[in-house]
Amino acid sequence: GIGMGWVSLFDPQQLALLLGRKDLLTKQPRSRPGRRTKFINPTMNLFTYRPTLRLITLLLGLITSAFATPPPVSDFVRRPEIASAEISEDGRYVSFLTPSKKDYFDLNIYDTQSKESKLLDLGGEEVMQYQWIDAHRIVLTTSRRPAYRFRQQVLDVSLGKVTGNLTYRFDKGIFGYAESVPQVISSLRSDPNLFTAWFADFDGGRKGLATISLNLQPKGGTGHDNSRYSVKNWIDLPPGEFHGVSTDKEGEIRVVNIYQGKKMRLYYRATPAAVWAELPLDFETTTILGFTDDPDFLYAAHYSSESKSSRLHRYRISTNDLGPALFEDPIYSMSEAEFLSVRQPGGKSRPLTLSYHRDVFSQRSLDPAFTEVQAAINAKLPGRLNTIHSCDQSLRRFVIGSTNGREPERFVVYDHTDKSMLPLAAPTPWFKPAEMSVQRPIKFTARDGLPLEGYLSLPAPAADGRKPPLVVYAHGGPWARDTWRFDRRVQLLTSRGYAVFQPNYRGSTGYSKAVSKDDDFEFRKMHDDVTDGVKFLVAQGVVDGNRLAIFGGSFGGFLAVAGAAFEPDLYRCAITFAGVFDWKQLIRQSWAQSDDDQFNYDYLIKKLGDPATQEARFEQNSPIQHVAAIKARVFVIHGKLDTTVDYRQSTKLLSQLAAHKVPHDKLFFDTEVHGFIERENEQKYLEAVEKFLARYL
């Protein structure tokens, strides 16, 4: 629940020194962009580096005390005590999640008028995710094991009860439990009973976009044969393969992505009655970020031939005119930037901030009133990165996430009228922040001269003064990136005495064209970037160059085995989870899935080439062809329900490792997908990783 007392805050100078950021000593702390909850998909993340790493090692050593007894692995998979705090648009209610007795969360509501906090009784439903849709209603995504997951319901907070079900029928899916047929996309402001949804076709019924109505609920609901009973009308789409939508602040679908004629096309309509018109935009260079109140304009991020990175534009639809750049950062991209805005009582939108990832998170004010609020919050919470996640229409009450890097964000409710702050409970009280590590942004240069970034987390200094062993923890994607945050798995590794390096190799999103776009399918170059970052750290004398390991999942799993195969004398051991080792096999898998996703298959052929005619390229990129060179011990882990990367990638790798007498271990999960949905399995996974590293690193 709500608690008034939490530990004293970091000294503002201390955090600046920890990060090597002199700008934090004189400017407002850069903060983390608001994480606005999205509806869950049931079928599927400019400063110059000056201080030397040796100095940073010494500084962190002075601040970080050694663990007497490291926390157990179970502590690193526990649900936080407080998660996902948001405020209603009228500012009356603050919602937040607390751990349920089983797998997920309970929903709590704090009433700012009565000053009371209440845990809502959902009759055994556990909350997986939620989203406010107006001043008093929330859409909940819930689970009731073992019957189903991903049920979506409408909760009226003012009444304290569920007032409508958006999904009644459930069909058994690939996860081994029931899942709902429709996927809710948005709530329509024009009518509180209307929503938009996408219907899958795996139950044999019609698929497509539709407007659904709560007024069409059948009596009894559960077990109703027709899962499309709630459809008020179907939304006609241009012909082709559907690949997503963009909605405006009213919940109306304004843009659809359609793969048609070997091209991903973006179609636009100003109103639900308008005809779809294709926008002359290339999805590879232009990303739609949001809509303005004027239907002839939208906000877009665009990579142009003359710019170093993608820039923010106000695009005019009628004339196909991007206009001048509104904002740009030559090092970081606007392609994943987000607007925080509020819907005014009259319906107009009020943009407040533009948020995007730099080396540390940045939330830039677009409104003078919001600038004043940011300054007041930073003055009350000095030396921390303070992010405003949500606020009410009047800009009176705000939900803030505040962190010093040694713990997850702490949520605070700030009232700008009386300048009061109401902190929620600490998210992970079982950890001692002083014993946690802090990610340190670093810069390094690839062998071809390309400047790159990453994060280094250091453990407490060893009692004997030895340099720590290093675990390279490579992100997946590769079209993703690591960001500055409290990472549970990194903290687990540093608590065991390992330094952790998270490289943002080329192809990682959020950077300039040279980093994120030019070589986004050059997998061997990405591997080389990771190698160059590791060798940089060794040369700086920060880590023990004789005790190096590489660890990653998905594309990071590829990088782990690539590191062992292509740099056989660099690493002692490698850990791969759900990795790709044979790119020909991934092409074959994509072909098998092309009835539902022709775009993915065609795009891979376009970018990777055809295995039948470019065999040399596939062999060069596929570490399974180079297993004989591996000297490190390899730990192979995979979930057997993975539809993103077929687990036979891992069984084939195991066969090759055995054939070439490469020492290895394996761990498979019968009920996991491309990641972990069961906490028990995740704990088993991390315990196995811990034991493997303790033995072989």
XYZ file of C-alpha atoms in Angstrom:
697
model
C 0.000 0.000 0.000
C 0.915 3.652 0.302
C 3.808 4.341 2.680
C 5.213 7.670 3.748
C 8.715 6.708 4.764
C 11.530 5.635 2.480
C 15.287 5.866 2.664
C 17.141 9.120 2.191
C 17.980 10.060 -1.379
C 21.343 9.994 -3.112
C 23.460 13.081 -2.929
C 23.039 14.805 -6.339
C 26.779 15.090 -6.879
C 27.289 11.408 -6.129
C 25.109 10.167 -8.984
C 26.734 12.591 -11.414
C 30.171 11.328 -10.444
C 29.075 7.709 -10.632
C 27.960 8.203 -14.210
C 30.882 10.413 -15.207
C 28.339 13.037 -16.203
C 29.404 16.610 -15.495
C 26.220 17.825 -17.182
C 24.219 16.350 -14.295
C 26.024 18.669 -11.920
C 24.631 21.752 -13.619
C 21.494 20.642 -15.473
C 18.289 18.848 -14.646
C 18.802 15.072 -14.471
C 17.839 13.318 -17.672
C 14.994 11.006 -16.905
C 13.411 7.865 -18.205
C 10.614 8.009 -20.750
C 7.184 7.071 -19.469
C 6.320 3.439 -20.055
C 2.742 3.637 -21.189
C 1.066 0.275 -20.820
C -0.027 -1.295 -24.097
C -2.538 -4.087 -24.542
C -0.721 -7.381 -24.418
C -0.427 -9.557 -27.531
C -1.318 -13.114 -26.533
C 0.566 -14.658 -29.451
C 3.947 -13.339 -28.952
C 12.154 -4.396 -25.093
C 25.873 13.497 -26.571
C 28.353 13.468 -24.077
C 32.026 12.734 -24.360
C 33.348 9.880 -22.257
C 36.243 11.305 -20.297
C 36.932 9.564 -16.971
C 39.156 6.511 -17.322
C 37.659 3.144 -16.500
C 40.320 2.570 -13.862
C 39.065 5.620 -11.965
C 35.489 4.372 -12.279
C 36.500 0.996 -10.895
C 38.038 2.691 -7.877
C 35.029 4.970 -7.368
C 32.494 2.158 -7.538
C 34.677 0.104 -5.258
C 34.578 2.824 -2.632
C 30.799 3.140 -2.830
C 29.849 -0.513 -3.204
C 30.353 -2.756 -0.213
C 31.085 -6.436 -0.580
C 28.283 -8.966 -0.157
C 28.547 -10.961 3.036
C 26.047 -13.431 1.573
C 24.686 -12.767 -1.916
C 20.895 -12.706 -2.238
C 19.408 -16.035 -3.397
C 18.408 -16.406 -7.030
C 14.755 -16.448 -5.975
C 15.081 -12.783 -4.965
C 15.867 -11.873 -8.568
C 12.665 -13.382 -9.961
C 10.275 -12.034 -7.310
C 7.561 -9.650 -8.433
C 8.189 -6.073 -7.235
C 6.123 -4.900 -4.279
C 4.876 -1.968 -6.362
C 4.647 -1.973 -10.161
C 3.036 -0.038 -13.018
C 1.640 3.015 -11.219
C -0.604 5.343 -13.283
C -3.131 8.119 -12.655
C -6.620 8.606 -14.076
C -7.089 11.521 -16.434
C -9.165 13.483 -13.910
C -6.483 12.957 -11.249
C -8.750 11.317 -8.700
C -7.450 7.740 -8.803
C -3.919 6.332 -8.721
C -3.613 2.697 -9.772
C -0.728 0.382 -8.954
C 0.038 -3.320 -8.899
C 1.134 -5.473 -5.967
C 2.114 -9.171 -6.113
C -0.725 -11.676 -6.082
C -0.558 -14.939 -4.172
C 0.165 -16.853 -7.395
C 1.916 -15.734 -10.570
C 1.032 -12.125 -11.369
C -0.456 -9.062 -9.671
C -3.363 -7.582 -7.767
C -4.735 -4.167 -8.715
C -4.861 -1.408 -6.089
C -6.572 1.969 -6.288
C -5.650 5.019 -4.210
C -8.374 7.664 -4.014
C -6.793 11.128 -3.808
C -10.004 12.566 -2.332
C -10.608 10.078 0.480
C -6.863 9.379 0.919
C -7.649 5.662 1.067
C -5.980 2.776 -0.733
C -7.953 -0.338 -1.673
C -7.018 -3.708 -3.143
C -9.755 -4.662 -5.605
C -11.391 -8.060 -5.345
C -11.349 -9.574 -8.838
C -12.654 -12.979 -7.791
C -9.377 -14.828 -8.240
C -8.341 -13.099 -11.463
C -4.693 -12.054 -11.541
C -3.735 -8.884 -13.396
C -1.094 -9.253 -16.097
C -1.446 -5.740 -17.482
C -3.851 -2.809 -17.460
C -4.560 0.520 -19.135
C -6.692 3.534 -18.228
C -9.184 4.405 -20.977
C -10.975 7.371 -19.383
C -11.482 9.073 -16.010
C -12.811 6.009 -14.189
C -12.444 2.930 -16.424
C -9.570 0.519 -16.937
C -9.082 -2.377 -19.342
C -7.579 -5.312 -17.461
C -5.665 -8.190 -19.006
C -6.005 -11.059 -16.541
C -5.109 -14.683 -15.932
C -6.902 -17.489 -14.145
C -4.611 -20.508 -14.224
C -4.930 -23.179 -15.449
C -8.059 -22.197 -17.373
C -6.759 -19.247 -19.375
C -4.556 -16.211 -19.698
C -5.058 -12.909 -21.543
C -8.709 -12.335 -20.680
C -9.644 -8.672 -21.177
C -12.300 -6.955 -19.078
C -13.516 -3.432 -18.357
C -13.250 -2.313 -14.731
C -15.139 0.725 -13.429
C -13.022 2.076 -10.569
C -15.782 4.347 -9.271
C -18.014 1.283 -8.836
C -15.168 -1.005 -7.791
C -16.202 -3.836 -10.102
C -15.924 -5.312 -13.593
C -18.683 -3.937 -15.804
C -17.966 -5.707 -19.062
C -16.079 -8.597 -20.631
C -14.298 -8.056 -23.918
C -13.401 -11.727 -24.401
C -15.630 -14.687 -23.599
C -14.486 -17.542 -25.734
C -11.054 -19.065 -25.232
C -9.248 -21.525 -27.474
C -6.242 -23.630 -26.573
C -3.136 -21.998 -28.002
C 0.515 -22.845 -28.447
C 1.290 -22.085 -24.807
C -0.614 -25.133 -23.589
C -3.476 -23.165 -22.041
C -6.472 -21.287 -23.369
C -6.168 -17.892 -25.000
C -8.767 -15.436 -26.229
C -9.672 -15.088 -29.890
C -10.036 -11.275 -30.176
C -7.205 -8.920 -29.299
C -8.451 -5.537 -28.056
C -6.635 -2.582 -29.629
C -8.338 0.567 -28.340
C -11.341 2.115 -26.612
C -13.433 4.509 -28.685
C -14.121 7.887 -27.073
C -17.203 8.358 -29.234
C -19.024 5.638 -27.269
C -17.823 4.129 -23.954
C -19.271 0.768 -24.981
C -17.238 0.483 -28.192
C -13.744 -0.907 -28.753
C -11.629 -1.915 -31.725
C -10.174 -5.402 -31.875
C -8.307 -7.808 -34.129
C -9.742 -11.301 -34.532
C -7.426 -14.216 -35.238
C -8.551 -17.076 -37.457
C -7.124 -20.068 -35.610
C -10.618 -21.055 -34.486
C -11.923 -21.188 -38.061
C -13.953 -17.959 -37.899
C -13.542 -14.709 -39.747
C -10.350 -12.772 -39.084
C -9.818 -9.053 -39.338
C -10.368 -5.698 -37.662
C -13.726 -4.980 -36.096
C -15.599 -2.622 -33.812
C -16.966 -4.577 -30.859
C -19.639 -3.535 -28.373
C -20.178 -4.283 -24.705
C -23.919 -4.035 -25.410
C -23.716 -7.197 -27.496
C -22.590 -9.411 -24.623
C -24.602 -12.649 -24.460
C -26.137 -13.676 -21.171
C -23.944 -16.146 -19.361
C -21.027 -15.212 -21.581
C -18.744 -18.079 -20.713
C -18.862 -20.963 -23.139
C -20.722 -19.014 -25.817
C -20.096 -20.718 -29.146
C -19.738 -17.649 -31.368
C -16.614 -15.752 -30.319
C -17.582 -12.950 -32.710
C -20.936 -12.275 -31.050
C -19.758 -8.812 -29.955
C -18.900 -7.489 -33.439
C -20.872 -4.338 -34.219
C -19.225 -3.952 -37.606
C -16.170 -5.168 -39.497
C -13.593 -2.616 -40.624
C -12.776 -2.973 -44.303
C -9.052 -3.025 -45.038
C -6.999 -2.695 -48.196
C -6.123 -6.121 -49.637
C -2.971 -7.768 -48.361
C -1.348 -9.125 -45.224
C -2.183 -7.162 -42.063
C 0.777 -6.032 -39.925
C -0.537 -3.588 -37.346
C -2.328 -0.296 -36.746
C -1.815 3.177 -35.294
C -4.662 4.846 -33.378
C -5.288 8.460 -32.425
C -6.222 9.853 -28.995
C -9.909 9.097 -29.697
C -9.092 5.428 -30.209
C -9.864 5.571 -33.923
C -7.664 3.544 -36.267
C -5.907 6.025 -38.534
C -3.088 4.002 -40.124
C -2.808 0.320 -41.043
C 0.290 -1.528 -42.205
C -0.458 -3.853 -45.115
C 2.018 -6.079 -46.963
C 0.917 -6.082 -50.567
C 2.754 -6.667 -53.835
C 6.099 -7.385 -52.112
C 5.942 -4.032 -50.334
C 4.967 -2.941 -46.824
C 2.443 -0.170 -47.391
C 1.022 2.389 -44.964
C -2.619 3.329 -45.514
C -4.235 6.352 -43.877
C -7.768 7.586 -43.249
C -8.774 10.801 -41.488
C -12.106 9.447 -40.187
C -13.785 6.023 -39.931
C -15.953 6.938 -42.924
C -13.036 7.962 -45.146
C -11.479 5.793 -47.843
C -8.041 4.318 -47.149
C -5.285 6.138 -49.050
C -1.715 4.922 -49.318
C 0.937 7.174 -47.809
C 4.048 7.506 -49.992
C 6.327 6.607 -47.078
C 8.981 3.923 -46.794
C 8.553 1.917 -43.587
C 12.322 1.354 -43.426
C 13.088 5.081 -43.203
C 9.921 6.587 -41.684
C 8.137 5.764 -38.428
C 4.779 7.235 -37.407
C 4.981 8.496 -33.825
C 1.586 10.101 -33.283
C -1.258 12.243 -34.568
C -2.069 15.929 -34.236
C -5.493 17.490 -33.735
C -5.381 18.507 -37.399
C -6.194 15.381 -39.476
C -3.865 16.568 -42.234
C -0.778 16.232 -40.039
C 0.996 13.509 -38.135
C 4.304 13.243 -36.307
C 6.944 11.065 -37.926
C 10.584 10.139 -37.419
C 12.517 10.054 -40.687
C 15.981 8.968 -41.794
C 16.928 11.227 -44.720
C 19.952 10.964 -46.982
C 21.480 14.162 -45.596
C 20.879 13.547 -41.871
C 23.070 11.521 -39.521
C 20.087 10.157 -37.638
C 16.304 10.057 -37.854
C 14.717 13.431 -37.139
C 11.310 14.439 -35.820
C 8.958 15.959 -38.412
C 5.394 17.211 -38.623
C 4.334 15.468 -41.807
C 1.595 16.987 -43.984
C -0.433 14.218 -45.564
C -2.187 16.143 -48.345
C 1.076 17.409 -49.849
C 3.418 14.586 -48.765
C 5.603 17.186 -47.095
C 7.805 16.321 -44.113
C 8.577 19.969 -43.531
C 11.606 21.100 -41.554
C 12.985 18.929 -38.765
C 11.414 19.838 -35.423
C 14.108 18.086 -33.401
C 17.171 15.988 -34.034
C 20.033 14.417 -32.157
C 22.960 13.443 -34.410
C 23.924 10.495 -32.194
C 20.514 9.153 -31.189
C 17.430 8.347 -33.238
C 13.879 9.668 -32.987
C 12.450 6.436 -34.417
C 11.493 5.108 -30.984
C 10.706 8.450 -29.353
C 7.427 8.820 -27.465
C 5.128 11.737 -26.739
C 3.540 12.126 -23.328
C 0.363 14.146 -23.801
C -2.977 14.651 -22.089
C -6.412 14.783 -23.636
C -8.111 18.014 -22.679
C -11.786 18.025 -21.572
C -12.767 19.536 -24.926
C -11.039 16.708 -26.798
C -7.867 18.446 -27.924
C -4.472 16.985 -27.193
C -1.827 18.783 -25.139
C 1.701 17.479 -25.859
C 3.901 17.648 -22.761
C 7.159 15.816 -23.427
C 9.251 14.085 -26.040
C 11.108 11.128 -24.547
C 13.816 8.983 -26.087
C 16.821 6.891 -25.142
C 20.269 8.404 -25.105
C 23.056 6.882 -23.014
C 20.745 7.754 -20.095
C 17.008 8.386 -20.555
C 15.867 11.803 -21.693
C 12.456 13.403 -21.145
C 12.324 16.814 -22.845
C 9.565 19.242 -21.995
C 7.364 20.684 -24.759
C 5.178 22.786 -22.459
C 6.239 25.667 -20.130
C 3.918 24.439 -17.370
C 5.453 20.998 -17.594
C 8.958 22.492 -17.442
C 8.007 24.120 -14.152
C 6.761 20.787 -12.796
C 9.935 18.984 -13.845
C 12.069 21.579 -12.077
C 10.014 21.289 -8.890
C 10.229 17.480 -8.912
C 13.974 17.443 -9.544
C 14.466 19.912 -6.706
C 12.563 17.619 -4.339
C 14.284 14.447 -5.589
C 17.847 15.586 -6.287
C 20.541 13.354 -7.698
C 18.043 10.885 -9.164
C 16.636 10.251 -12.618
C 13.001 11.296 -12.316
C 10.493 10.305 -14.986
C 6.926 11.575 -15.156
C 4.909 8.553 -16.261
C 1.420 10.063 -16.266
C -0.558 13.087 -15.104
C -4.075 14.445 -14.977
C -5.659 16.858 -17.456
C -5.149 19.899 -15.232
C -1.427 19.173 -14.675
C -1.978 19.066 -10.938
C -1.135 15.466 -9.990
C 1.689 13.394 -11.439
C 3.009 9.850 -11.083
C 6.796 9.832 -11.020
C 9.258 6.992 -11.344
C 12.512 7.861 -9.556
C 15.732 5.844 -9.491
C 19.405 6.083 -8.657
C 20.259 2.966 -10.661
C 20.717 0.725 -7.627
C 17.048 -0.238 -7.377
C 13.997 -0.276 -9.667
C 12.000 2.917 -10.007
C 10.196 4.077 -6.871
C 6.794 5.541 -7.629
C 5.779 8.873 -6.128
C 2.535 10.839 -6.451
C 3.308 14.558 -6.701
C 0.711 17.309 -6.211
C 1.907 20.517 -7.853
C -0.752 22.628 -6.133
C 0.583 22.138 -2.616
C 4.014 20.721 -3.693
C 3.406 17.550 -1.648
C 4.837 14.123 -2.427
C 3.311 10.763 -1.550
C 5.818 7.920 -2.039
C 4.619 4.386 -2.665
C 6.419 1.497 -0.988
C 9.886 0.397 -2.115
C 9.653 -2.080 -5.028
C 12.371 -4.493 -3.838
C 12.868 -4.090 -0.063
C 14.671 -7.449 0.083
C 17.671 -5.847 -1.679
C 20.078 -3.396 -0.077
C 20.617 -0.630 -2.659
C 24.150 0.012 -1.386
C 25.031 -3.552 -2.374
C 23.658 -3.243 -5.894
C 25.731 -2.268 -8.924
C 25.145 0.680 -11.267
C 25.271 0.468 -15.054
C 28.006 2.743 -16.346
C 27.610 4.064 -19.913
C 30.843 3.552 -21.854
C 32.022 4.334 -25.366
C 34.313 2.240 -27.536
C 35.353 2.158 -31.182
C 34.842 -0.727 -33.602
C 37.713 -1.905 -35.776
C 36.371 0.052 -38.760
C 36.263 3.278 -36.715
C 32.538 3.277 -35.902
C 31.847 4.805 -32.444
C 29.664 2.544 -30.304
C 28.227 2.493 -26.803
C 27.461 -0.021 -24.104
C 27.060 -0.407 -20.357
C 29.500 -1.766 -17.800
C 28.371 -2.979 -14.374
C 31.038 -3.794 -11.804
C 30.838 -6.009 -8.716
C 32.159 -5.138 -5.297
C 35.967 -5.315 -5.278
C 37.419 -8.752 -4.543
C 39.027 -9.159 -1.119
C 42.283 -10.255 -2.752
C 42.297 -7.287 -5.127
C 41.949 -9.401 -8.266
C 40.216 -8.004 -11.321
C 36.729 -9.434 -11.788
C 35.866 -11.957 -14.484
C 33.668 -10.548 -17.235
C 30.322 -11.798 -18.538
C 29.340 -10.294 -21.886
C 25.535 -10.064 -21.804
C 24.446 -9.415 -25.393
C 20.911 -8.242 -26.136
C 18.661 -9.934 -28.667
C 16.972 -8.525 -31.729
C 19.401 -7.565 -33.113
C 17.032 -4.649 -33.720
C 16.755 -3.677 -30.064
C 19.122 -2.061 -27.572
C 20.155 -2.101 -23.952
C 19.234 0.939 -21.876
C 20.270 2.431 -18.535
C 18.114 0.779 -15.884
C 18.025 -1.628 -12.956
C 18.421 -5.021 -14.649
C 17.661 -8.015 -12.414
C 19.876 -10.436 -14.326
C 22.780 -8.030 -14.416
C 22.380 -7.510 -10.673
C 22.387 -11.268 -10.115
C 25.676 -11.580 -11.995
C 27.398 -8.645 -10.273
C 26.256 -9.947 -6.879
C 28.207 -13.126 -7.707
C 31.384 -11.174 -8.423
C 31.183 -10.830 -12.208
C 31.568 -7.645 -14.196
C 28.859 -7.394 -16.880
C 29.246 -5.772 -20.302
C 26.142 -4.970 -22.381
C 27.280 -3.800 -25.832
C 25.003 -1.884 -28.177
C 26.584 -3.250 -31.344
C 25.697 -1.972 -34.819
C 22.122 -2.766 -35.751
C 21.015 -1.782 -32.243
C 18.078 0.605 -32.455
C 17.926 4.189 -31.235
C 21.178 5.420 -32.756
C 22.440 7.224 -35.830
C 22.089 5.843 -39.331
C 25.691 4.606 -39.283
C 25.010 2.487 -36.190
C 21.361 1.457 -36.503
C 20.658 1.293 -40.238
C 23.659 0.971 -42.548
C 24.730 -2.517 -41.428
C 21.524 -3.781 -39.816
C 21.903 -7.275 -41.352
C 25.685 -7.586 -41.169
C 25.786 -10.236 -38.480
C 29.530 -10.880 -38.594
C 30.192 -7.157 -38.139
C 27.900 -7.213 -35.098
C 29.945 -10.082 -33.688
C 33.136 -8.117 -34.397
C 31.697 -5.124 -32.531
C 31.130 -7.252 -29.428
C 34.673 -8.603 -29.678
C 36.083 -5.094 -30.038
C 34.189 -3.912 -26.949
C 35.486 -6.815 -24.884
C 39.066 -6.272 -25.978
C 38.715 -2.571 -25.141
C 37.699 -3.394 -21.574
C 40.551 -5.872 -21.200
C 43.027 -3.313 -22.537
C 41.741 -0.753 -20.031
C 42.648 -3.131 -17.223
C 39.140 -3.219 -15.791
C 38.521 -6.974 -16.012
C 40.479 -10.205 -16.003
C 41.223 -10.952 -19.644
C 41.757 -14.627 -18.859
C 38.264 -15.113 -17.411
C 35.724 -14.075 -20.020
C 32.266 -15.530 -20.739
C 29.569 -14.582 -23.245
C 25.838 -14.938 -22.593
C 22.726 -14.012 -24.552
C 19.232 -14.932 -25.731
C 17.714 -15.002 -29.226
C 20.118 -12.998 -31.417
C 22.205 -12.614 -28.259
C 22.272 -16.426 -28.211
C 23.669 -16.343 -31.739
C 26.320 -13.863 -30.587
C 27.255 -16.137 -27.675
C 27.973 -19.127 -29.928
C 29.494 -16.885 -32.618
C 31.872 -15.548 -29.978
C 32.910 -19.080 -29.021
C 33.274 -20.197 -32.661
C 34.809 -17.119 -34.291
C 37.016 -16.116 -31.326
C 38.028 -19.534 -29.969
C 40.797 -18.203 -27.724
C 38.821 -15.339 -26.168
C 36.136 -16.929 -23.963
C 36.234 -19.665 -21.353
C 32.532 -20.478 -21.723
C 29.360 -19.431 -23.540
C 25.661 -19.565 -22.621
C 22.967 -19.400 -25.286
C 19.200 -19.222 -24.816
C 16.869 -19.640 -27.831
C 19.652 -18.735 -30.232
C 19.961 -18.898 -34.022
C 23.011 -20.823 -35.201
C 21.971 -21.840 -38.708
C 20.484 -19.023 -40.783
C 19.428 -21.451 -43.522
C 17.244 -23.223 -40.975
C 15.666 -19.912 -39.934
C 14.818 -19.239 -43.603
C 13.203 -22.688 -43.827
C 11.224 -22.014 -40.640
C 10.076 -18.674 -42.007
C 8.958 -20.360 -45.237
C 6.922 -22.861 -43.218
C 5.222 -19.958 -41.402
C 4.743 -17.827 -44.520
C 1.030 -18.624 -44.891
C 0.509 -16.266 -41.960
C 3.573 -14.069 -42.440
C 4.777 -13.813 -46.025
C 6.401 -10.469 -45.253
C 8.888 -11.919 -42.766
C 10.016 -14.599 -45.220
C 10.358 -12.161 -48.124
C 12.197 -9.639 -45.976
C 14.706 -12.214 -44.741
C 15.375 -13.328 -48.320
C 15.823 -9.700 -49.369
C 18.205 -8.858 -46.534
C 20.026 -12.154 -45.924
C 19.925 -13.535 -49.440
C 18.765 -16.852 -50.859
C 20.551 -19.859 -49.311
C 20.354 -21.642 -52.661
C 22.455 -19.001 -54.400
C 24.452 -17.400 -51.561
C 25.668 -20.410 -49.649
C 29.028 -18.838 -48.770
C 27.373 -15.913 -46.994
C 25.149 -18.216 -44.947
C 28.087 -20.392 -43.947
C 30.112 -17.326 -42.946
C 27.275 -16.054 -40.709
C 26.237 -19.416 -39.218
C 28.354 -20.536 -36.244
C 27.023 -24.085 -36.593
C 29.351 -24.375 -39.591
C 32.328 -23.535 -37.344
C 31.673 -25.722 -34.295
C 34.978 -27.555 -34.795
C 36.831 -24.365 -33.832
C 35.092 -23.989 -30.447
C 37.260 -24.473 -27.376
C 34.953 -22.954 -24.744
C 32.337 -24.963 -22.886
C 28.844 -24.194 -24.230
C 25.551 -24.213 -22.303
C 22.540 -24.613 -24.650
C 19.082 -23.602 -23.323
C 15.743 -23.416 -25.165
C 11.962 -23.559 -24.707
C 10.219 -26.212 -26.770
C 7.147 -24.047 -27.493
C 9.245 -21.344 -29.153
C 7.660 -20.220 -32.442
C 10.088 -17.340 -32.993
C 13.209 -19.522 -33.134
C 12.541 -23.244 -33.570
C 14.102 -25.152 -30.672
C 15.600 -27.535 -33.260
C 18.218 -24.836 -33.780
C 19.490 -25.854 -30.357
C 19.119 -29.620 -30.832
C 21.077 -29.370 -34.079
C 23.784 -27.364 -32.311
C 23.982 -30.013 -29.584
C 24.465 -32.714 -32.215
C 27.340 -30.789 -33.766
C 28.931 -30.072 -30.390
C 28.811 -33.780 -29.557
C 30.163 -34.765 -32.970
C 33.165 -32.465 -32.535
C 33.630 -33.419 -28.873
C 33.062 -29.853 -27.671
C 32.205 -29.893 -23.942
C 28.644 -28.730 -23.388
C 25.568 -28.725 -21.164
C 21.891 -28.437 -22.043
C 18.603 -27.362 -20.478
C 15.228 -27.506 -22.231
C 11.815 -26.324 -21.004
C 8.691 -28.126 -22.203
C 6.317 -25.228 -21.428
C 8.344 -22.146 -22.384
C 8.278 -19.983 -25.494
C 10.768 -17.349 -26.725
C 11.388 -16.164 -23.189
C 9.958 -17.079 -19.797
C 6.312 -16.976 -18.749
C 6.724 -19.183 -15.662
C 8.634 -17.778 -12.685
C 9.579 -21.270 -11.534
C 11.214 -21.958 -14.881
C 12.997 -18.627 -14.884
C 14.417 -19.358 -11.447
C 15.569 -22.804 -12.582
C 17.192 -21.167 -15.609
C 19.067 -18.552 -13.587
C 20.177 -21.068 -10.984
C 21.591 -23.237 -13.768
C 23.400 -20.226 -15.270
C 24.808 -19.340 -11.850
C 26.172 -22.858 -11.312
C 27.597 -23.035 -14.827
C 29.501 -19.775 -14.472
C 30.736 -20.670 -10.989
C 32.182 -23.908 -12.344
C 33.622 -22.820 -15.682
C 34.473 -19.111 -15.291
